[in-house]
Every structure is written in C-alpha cells, then in structure tokens.
Amino acid sequence: MSDTDYMKIVRSAAVVGGVAVAGAVLLPLVLPAVGFTAGGVAANSIAAGWMSATAKAGGGYILAGSPVAFCQSAGAGGAALFTVKVVGAAGGATAAGAASMLG
C-alpha cells in the first residue's frame, strides 16, 4: 500500500468518526425539535406526520426496529439513545486515532 492510499484511508476514518460524533451530539437535540419527546410523539409535529404515514403504510402498525421506532426510542431516552451515545463514542475514538496518524 502506498503512502497516498494509507493517507486516504486515515482521512476517511477521521471523516466517518467525525460524522458519528456529530450525529451523537445533534440527534438528541433534533429529535425533540421535530416531535420525538420523552412523553411520546408530539401532536401536530413532523414526527406525528411521519408516524402516521408509516403506520398507514404498515397496515396500521409501526414495526419494531423501524426508523420511526428508533427515533421515538431515542427521543424518549430509551435504548436507541444509548446506541447513539455508543456510536458517538466509537466515532470519537476512531477520529482521534485517525487524527493522531495524520501527524
């Protein structure tokens, strides 16, 4: 592997890590703003519209593990929020490791 290829891989790892950290920081701020709150989906919100459309498409059900279910879990501070924090921490470690390799 050439030095150029190595540096491309390291830079890519730094970008991926940075995106993971940004997501972990922003998601808990964005979810309540669009209507995924600790008390459930806020009436007349973007989240309510998305949940309604998803339920209609799913025959009246929101499937476990679906993006809507994930967002509601994270918005309520459930297991999905823990996952976001773990991914953010792993992304931070990846970005830090890549940055140290960049010199």
PDB file of C-alpha atoms in Angstrom, residues 5 10 21-22 31 33 35 40 43-44 49 59 64 81-84 93:
ATOM      1  CA  ASP A   5      -3.502   5.146  -0.190  1.00  0.00           C
ATOM      2  CA  VAL A  10      -6.792   7.537   7.543  1.00  0.00           C
ATOM      3  CA  VAL A  21     -19.721  12.175  16.816  1.00  0.00           C
ATOM      4  CA  ALA A  22     -21.786  14.902  15.135  1.00  0.00           C
ATOM      5  CA  LEU A  31     -35.419  14.629  17.833  1.00  0.00           C
ATOM      6  CA  ALA A  33     -37.407  19.639  17.939  1.00  0.00           C
ATOM      7  CA  GLY A  35     -41.606  15.982  17.897  1.00  0.00           C
ATOM      8  CA  GLY A  40     -44.195  10.403  23.219  1.00  0.00           C
ATOM      9  CA  ALA A  43     -49.277  16.216  18.349  1.00  0.00           C
ATOM     10  CA  ASN A  44     -49.193  18.055  15.005  1.00  0.00           C
ATOM     11  CA  GLY A  49     -46.911  13.116  10.382  1.00  0.00           C
ATOM     12  CA  GLY A  59     -51.225  -1.660   7.821  1.00  0.00           C
ATOM     13  CA  ALA A  64     -40.163  -2.631  15.898  1.00  0.00           C
ATOM     14  CA  LEU A  81     -30.316   6.835  22.707  1.00  0.00           C
ATOM     15  CA  PHE A  82     -27.783   4.538  24.370  1.00  0.00           C
ATOM     16  CA  THR A  83     -26.883   3.207  20.908  1.00  0.00           C
ATOM     17  CA  VAL A  84     -26.397   6.758  19.614  1.00  0.00           C
ATOM     18  CA  ALA A  93     -12.167   7.195  19.244  1.00  0.00           C
TER      19      ALA A  93
END
